[in-house]
């Protein structure tokens, strides 16, 4: 990427907030542009790191509908966002968390991002003490926790300890999203318990049916 491209890329990222323009921008390869911009090394000099901030902003704004989120997931956006989540630059990581939050509203994207390692940097960010990073990280975690597999992985990676920190935050948005996340985890446990109970009931019913059938045959 060339620094002269940055103002134009920022303009495209901002235009992507207009839902009437998103499809047209994607037709003109805006998504590929931002994925390429994300590949700047996180160790690059400060002005080059602006490329990653703009890339994350552009991906987030382009992924403004279900179909466009699905498309972004097929064009390298998920991998780009997970990479930027690991950036040592807090601004880059924060913008990437915004993009992760938007993309993960498509459940398959969320599953793929968790498999790619999105949870750990987000959990670390949620405990960072930086109010802006915490806000974006916990919002992304709440969206990523929509699937059962993602919730299990969240627990494995120390998610509960992060939630405890979040609930003590002085930031009301962080507290709100932490409570939302806790509610989702509780609902998931209830759904799992309900499924297990239903499976057990079905197994017992089938066993009873077989016993009755055997008793009927024995009576003959």
PDB file of C-alpha atoms in Angstrom, residues 14-194:
ATOM      1  CA  UNK A  14     -16.972   6.287   5.297  1.00  0.00           C
ATOM      2  CA  UNK A  15     -19.133   5.967   2.172  1.00  0.00           C
ATOM      3  CA  UNK A  16     -19.803   2.361   3.188  1.00  0.00           C
ATOM      4  CA  UNK A  17     -21.971   3.613   6.065  1.00  0.00           C
ATOM      5  CA  UNK A  18     -24.542   4.416   3.356  1.00  0.00           C
ATOM      6  CA  UNK A  19     -26.510   1.201   2.829  1.00  0.00           C
ATOM      7  CA  UNK A  20     -27.458   2.340  -0.695  1.00  0.00           C
ATOM      8  CA  UNK A  21     -23.785   2.413  -1.717  1.00  0.00           C
ATOM      9  CA  UNK A  22     -22.431  -0.761  -0.083  1.00  0.00           C
ATOM     10  CA  UNK A  23     -23.249  -3.207  -2.880  1.00  0.00           C
ATOM     11  CA  UNK A  24     -21.846  -0.842  -5.498  1.00  0.00           C
ATOM     12  CA  UNK A  25     -18.639  -0.358  -3.501  1.00  0.00           C
ATOM     13  CA  UNK A  26     -18.239  -4.124  -3.164  1.00  0.00           C
ATOM     14  CA  UNK A  27     -18.712  -4.514  -6.932  1.00  0.00           C
ATOM     15  CA  UNK A  28     -15.786  -2.130  -7.331  1.00  0.00           C
ATOM     16  CA  UNK A  29     -13.684  -4.416  -5.091  1.00  0.00           C
ATOM     17  CA  UNK A  30     -13.759  -2.260  -1.953  1.00  0.00           C
ATOM     18  CA  UNK A  31     -13.751  -5.365   0.238  1.00  0.00           C
ATOM     19  CA  UNK A  32     -10.624  -6.712  -1.449  1.00  0.00           C
ATOM     20  CA  UNK A  33      -9.008  -3.291  -0.996  1.00  0.00           C
ATOM     21  CA  UNK A  34      -9.540  -3.355   2.769  1.00  0.00           C
ATOM     22  CA  UNK A  35      -8.417  -6.980   3.101  1.00  0.00           C
ATOM     23  CA  UNK A  36      -5.168  -6.074   1.313  1.00  0.00           C
ATOM     24  CA  UNK A  37      -4.710  -2.975   3.473  1.00  0.00           C
ATOM     25  CA  UNK A  38      -5.020  -5.113   6.602  1.00  0.00           C
ATOM     26  CA  UNK A  39      -1.872  -7.024   5.639  1.00  0.00           C
ATOM     27  CA  UNK A  40       0.451  -4.205   6.677  1.00  0.00           C
ATOM     28  CA  UNK A  41       2.688  -5.529   9.445  1.00  0.00           C
ATOM     29  CA  UNK A  42       1.614  -4.629  12.976  1.00  0.00           C
ATOM     30  CA  UNK A  43       5.275  -3.707  13.535  1.00  0.00           C
ATOM     31  CA  UNK A  44       5.176  -1.138  10.743  1.00  0.00           C
ATOM     32  CA  UNK A  45       5.774   2.508  11.486  1.00  0.00           C
ATOM     33  CA  UNK A  46       2.883   4.498  12.926  1.00  0.00           C
ATOM     34  CA  UNK A  47       1.672   6.120   9.705  1.00  0.00           C
ATOM     35  CA  UNK A  48       1.510   2.727   7.977  1.00  0.00           C
ATOM     36  CA  UNK A  49      -0.574   1.315  10.818  1.00  0.00           C
ATOM     37  CA  UNK A  50      -3.283   3.772   9.772  1.00  0.00           C
ATOM     38  CA  UNK A  51      -3.894   1.368   6.890  1.00  0.00           C
ATOM     39  CA  UNK A  52      -5.069  -1.286   9.327  1.00  0.00           C
ATOM     40  CA  UNK A  53      -7.372   1.112  11.158  1.00  0.00           C
ATOM     41  CA  UNK A  54      -8.986   2.163   7.889  1.00  0.00           C
ATOM     42  CA  UNK A  55      -9.133  -1.484   6.739  1.00  0.00           C
ATOM     43  CA  UNK A  56     -10.997  -2.534   9.892  1.00  0.00           C
ATOM     44  CA  UNK A  57     -13.353   0.444   9.616  1.00  0.00           C
ATOM     45  CA  UNK A  58     -14.060  -0.331   5.967  1.00  0.00           C
ATOM     46  CA  UNK A  59     -14.747  -4.023   6.598  1.00  0.00           C
ATOM     47  CA  UNK A  60     -17.042  -3.173   9.475  1.00  0.00           C
ATOM     48  CA  UNK A  61     -19.034  -0.618   7.473  1.00  0.00           C
ATOM     49  CA  UNK A  62     -19.333  -2.834   4.394  1.00  0.00           C
ATOM     50  CA  UNK A  63     -20.657  -5.763   6.471  1.00  0.00           C
ATOM     51  CA  UNK A  64     -23.908  -3.969   7.208  1.00  0.00           C
ATOM     52  CA  UNK A  65     -26.381  -6.678   6.181  1.00  0.00           C
ATOM     53  CA  UNK A  66     -26.730 -10.466   6.458  1.00  0.00           C
ATOM     54  CA  UNK A  67     -25.854 -11.122   2.798  1.00  0.00           C
ATOM     55  CA  UNK A  68     -22.859  -8.776   2.843  1.00  0.00           C
ATOM     56  CA  UNK A  69     -21.565 -10.347   6.065  1.00  0.00           C
ATOM     57  CA  UNK A  70     -21.779 -13.767   4.408  1.00  0.00           C
ATOM     58  CA  UNK A  71     -19.926 -12.416   1.366  1.00  0.00           C
ATOM     59  CA  UNK A  72     -17.230 -10.826   3.530  1.00  0.00           C
ATOM     60  CA  UNK A  73     -16.724 -14.184   5.213  1.00  0.00           C
ATOM     61  CA  UNK A  74     -15.842 -15.726   1.844  1.00  0.00           C
ATOM     62  CA  UNK A  75     -13.419 -13.006   0.771  1.00  0.00           C
ATOM     63  CA  UNK A  76     -10.772 -13.064   3.463  1.00  0.00           C
ATOM     64  CA  UNK A  77     -12.327 -10.491   5.788  1.00  0.00           C
ATOM     65  CA  UNK A  78     -12.536 -12.864   8.768  1.00  0.00           C
ATOM     66  CA  UNK A  79      -8.854 -13.770   8.662  1.00  0.00           C
ATOM     67  CA  UNK A  80      -7.953 -10.103   8.223  1.00  0.00           C
ATOM     68  CA  UNK A  81      -9.974  -9.080  11.261  1.00  0.00           C
ATOM     69  CA  UNK A  82      -8.588 -11.836  13.501  1.00  0.00           C
ATOM     70  CA  UNK A  83      -5.061 -10.809  12.522  1.00  0.00           C
ATOM     71  CA  UNK A  84      -5.787  -7.171  13.396  1.00  0.00           C
ATOM     72  CA  UNK A  85      -7.285  -8.192  16.747  1.00  0.00           C
ATOM     73  CA  UNK A  86      -3.791  -9.348  17.700  1.00  0.00           C
ATOM     74  CA  UNK A  87      -2.205  -5.992  16.894  1.00  0.00           C
ATOM     75  CA  UNK A  88      -0.139  -4.329  19.604  1.00  0.00           C
ATOM     76  CA  UNK A  89      -1.622  -1.023  18.490  1.00  0.00           C
ATOM     77  CA  UNK A  90      -4.733  -0.566  20.651  1.00  0.00           C
ATOM     78  CA  UNK A  91      -6.489   1.564  18.036  1.00  0.00           C
ATOM     79  CA  UNK A  92      -6.037  -1.123  15.386  1.00  0.00           C
ATOM     80  CA  UNK A  93      -7.287  -3.813  17.796  1.00  0.00           C
ATOM     81  CA  UNK A  94     -10.274  -1.657  18.803  1.00  0.00           C
ATOM     82  CA  UNK A  95     -11.336  -1.043  15.202  1.00  0.00           C
ATOM     83  CA  UNK A  96     -10.885  -4.764  14.508  1.00  0.00           C
ATOM     84  CA  UNK A  97     -13.159  -5.553  17.471  1.00  0.00           C
ATOM     85  CA  UNK A  98     -15.824  -3.306  15.910  1.00  0.00           C
ATOM     86  CA  UNK A  99     -15.499  -5.269  12.666  1.00  0.00           C
ATOM     87  CA  UNK A 100     -15.620  -8.607  14.523  1.00  0.00           C
ATOM     88  CA  UNK A 101     -18.780  -7.510  16.305  1.00  0.00           C
ATOM     89  CA  UNK A 102     -20.491  -6.721  12.997  1.00  0.00           C
ATOM     90  CA  UNK A 103     -19.269  -9.783  11.089  1.00  0.00           C
ATOM     91  CA  UNK A 104     -20.192 -12.192  13.905  1.00  0.00           C
ATOM     92  CA  UNK A 105     -23.876 -11.293  13.575  1.00  0.00           C
ATOM     93  CA  UNK A 106     -23.648 -13.939  10.840  1.00  0.00           C
ATOM     94  CA  UNK A 107     -23.316 -17.082  12.977  1.00  0.00           C
ATOM     95  CA  UNK A 108     -21.096 -19.006  10.546  1.00  0.00           C
ATOM     96  CA  UNK A 109     -18.672 -16.066  10.489  1.00  0.00           C
ATOM     97  CA  UNK A 110     -18.614 -16.147  14.280  1.00  0.00           C
ATOM     98  CA  UNK A 111     -17.819 -19.856  14.289  1.00  0.00           C
ATOM     99  CA  UNK A 112     -14.971 -19.388  11.814  1.00  0.00           C
ATOM    100  CA  UNK A 113     -13.490 -16.446  13.706  1.00  0.00           C
ATOM    101  CA  UNK A 114     -13.480 -18.401  16.963  1.00  0.00           C
ATOM    102  CA  UNK A 115     -11.738 -21.309  15.216  1.00  0.00           C
ATOM    103  CA  UNK A 116      -9.193 -18.800  13.882  1.00  0.00           C
ATOM    104  CA  UNK A 117      -8.435 -17.586  17.409  1.00  0.00           C
ATOM    105  CA  UNK A 118     -10.554 -14.441  17.847  1.00  0.00           C
ATOM    106  CA  UNK A 119     -11.552 -15.078  21.466  1.00  0.00           C
ATOM    107  CA  UNK A 120      -8.214 -14.742  23.268  1.00  0.00           C
ATOM    108  CA  UNK A 121      -7.316 -11.243  21.987  1.00  0.00           C
ATOM    109  CA  UNK A 122     -10.882 -10.085  22.642  1.00  0.00           C
ATOM    110  CA  UNK A 123     -10.871 -11.501  26.187  1.00  0.00           C
ATOM    111  CA  UNK A 124      -7.515  -9.806  26.834  1.00  0.00           C
ATOM    112  CA  UNK A 125      -8.882  -6.555  25.412  1.00  0.00           C
ATOM    113  CA  UNK A 126     -11.956  -6.807  27.616  1.00  0.00           C
ATOM    114  CA  UNK A 127      -9.669  -6.832  30.666  1.00  0.00           C
ATOM    115  CA  UNK A 128      -7.239  -4.210  29.350  1.00  0.00           C
ATOM    116  CA  UNK A 129      -8.412  -1.286  31.462  1.00  0.00           C
ATOM    117  CA  UNK A 130      -8.820   0.859  28.338  1.00  0.00           C
ATOM    118  CA  UNK A 131     -12.451   2.009  28.359  1.00  0.00           C
ATOM    119  CA  UNK A 132     -12.788   2.208  24.573  1.00  0.00           C
ATOM    120  CA  UNK A 133     -11.175  -1.187  23.954  1.00  0.00           C
ATOM    121  CA  UNK A 134     -13.223  -2.829  26.704  1.00  0.00           C
ATOM    122  CA  UNK A 135     -16.467  -1.500  25.211  1.00  0.00           C
ATOM    123  CA  UNK A 136     -15.763  -2.845  21.726  1.00  0.00           C
ATOM    124  CA  UNK A 137     -14.314  -6.146  22.949  1.00  0.00           C
ATOM    125  CA  UNK A 138     -17.242  -7.060  25.180  1.00  0.00           C
ATOM    126  CA  UNK A 139     -19.722  -6.155  22.423  1.00  0.00           C
ATOM    127  CA  UNK A 140     -17.875  -8.486  20.031  1.00  0.00           C
ATOM    128  CA  UNK A 141     -17.731 -11.262  22.643  1.00  0.00           C
ATOM    129  CA  UNK A 142     -21.482 -10.959  23.252  1.00  0.00           C
ATOM    130  CA  UNK A 143     -22.134 -11.470  19.532  1.00  0.00           C
ATOM    131  CA  UNK A 144     -19.612 -14.308  19.207  1.00  0.00           C
ATOM    132  CA  UNK A 145     -21.284 -16.134  22.107  1.00  0.00           C
ATOM    133  CA  UNK A 146     -24.425 -16.842  20.081  1.00  0.00           C
ATOM    134  CA  UNK A 147     -23.417 -20.398  19.154  1.00  0.00           C
ATOM    135  CA  UNK A 148     -23.046 -23.355  21.533  1.00  0.00           C
ATOM    136  CA  UNK A 149     -19.578 -24.310  20.272  1.00  0.00           C
ATOM    137  CA  UNK A 150     -18.366 -20.726  20.595  1.00  0.00           C
ATOM    138  CA  UNK A 151     -19.689 -20.551  24.146  1.00  0.00           C
ATOM    139  CA  UNK A 152     -17.818 -23.721  25.106  1.00  0.00           C
ATOM    140  CA  UNK A 153     -14.614 -22.312  23.645  1.00  0.00           C
ATOM    141  CA  UNK A 154     -15.209 -19.024  25.445  1.00  0.00           C
ATOM    142  CA  UNK A 155     -15.359 -20.896  28.762  1.00  0.00           C
ATOM    143  CA  UNK A 156     -12.212 -22.884  27.921  1.00  0.00           C
ATOM    144  CA  UNK A 157     -10.260 -19.714  27.199  1.00  0.00           C
ATOM    145  CA  UNK A 158     -10.984 -18.090  30.558  1.00  0.00           C
ATOM    146  CA  UNK A 159     -14.106 -16.202  29.601  1.00  0.00           C
ATOM    147  CA  UNK A 160     -15.701 -16.354  33.047  1.00  0.00           C
ATOM    148  CA  UNK A 161     -12.723 -14.612  34.663  1.00  0.00           C
ATOM    149  CA  UNK A 162     -13.035 -11.871  32.054  1.00  0.00           C
ATOM    150  CA  UNK A 163     -16.755 -11.512  32.755  1.00  0.00           C
ATOM    151  CA  UNK A 164     -16.032 -11.028  36.468  1.00  0.00           C
ATOM    152  CA  UNK A 165     -13.683  -8.164  35.581  1.00  0.00           C
ATOM    153  CA  UNK A 166     -16.232  -6.687  33.160  1.00  0.00           C
ATOM    154  CA  UNK A 167     -19.082  -6.690  35.674  1.00  0.00           C
ATOM    155  CA  UNK A 168     -16.922  -4.557  37.995  1.00  0.00           C
ATOM    156  CA  UNK A 169     -16.160  -2.028  35.272  1.00  0.00           C
ATOM    157  CA  UNK A 170     -17.087   1.596  35.854  1.00  0.00           C
ATOM    158  CA  UNK A 171     -18.107   1.791  32.206  1.00  0.00           C
ATOM    159  CA  UNK A 172     -21.920   1.279  32.035  1.00  0.00           C
ATOM    160  CA  UNK A 173     -21.748  -0.045  28.452  1.00  0.00           C
ATOM    161  CA  UNK A 174     -19.228  -2.684  29.488  1.00  0.00           C
ATOM    162  CA  UNK A 175     -21.404  -3.678  32.454  1.00  0.00           C
ATOM    163  CA  UNK A 176     -24.475  -3.879  30.213  1.00  0.00           C
ATOM    164  CA  UNK A 177     -22.760  -6.097  27.629  1.00  0.00           C
ATOM    165  CA  UNK A 178     -21.214  -8.260  30.354  1.00  0.00           C
ATOM    166  CA  UNK A 179     -24.696  -8.928  31.743  1.00  0.00           C
ATOM    167  CA  UNK A 180     -25.909  -9.642  28.211  1.00  0.00           C
ATOM    168  CA  UNK A 181     -23.095 -12.137  27.783  1.00  0.00           C
ATOM    169  CA  UNK A 182     -23.909 -13.834  31.109  1.00  0.00           C
ATOM    170  CA  UNK A 183     -27.568 -14.132  30.027  1.00  0.00           C
ATOM    171  CA  UNK A 184     -26.543 -15.788  26.773  1.00  0.00           C
ATOM    172  CA  UNK A 185     -24.331 -18.282  28.574  1.00  0.00           C
ATOM    173  CA  UNK A 186     -27.131 -19.124  31.011  1.00  0.00           C
ATOM    174  CA  UNK A 187     -29.609 -19.594  28.181  1.00  0.00           C
ATOM    175  CA  UNK A 188     -27.122 -21.873  26.445  1.00  0.00           C
ATOM    176  CA  UNK A 189     -26.840 -24.035  29.580  1.00  0.00           C
ATOM    177  CA  UNK A 190     -30.636 -24.205  29.808  1.00  0.00           C
ATOM    178  CA  UNK A 191     -30.900 -25.207  26.134  1.00  0.00           C
ATOM    179  CA  UNK A 192     -28.243 -27.892  26.608  1.00  0.00           C
ATOM    180  CA  UNK A 193     -30.030 -29.237  29.682  1.00  0.00           C
ATOM    181  CA  UNK A 194     -33.368 -29.224  27.840  1.00  0.00           C
TER     182      UNK A 194
END
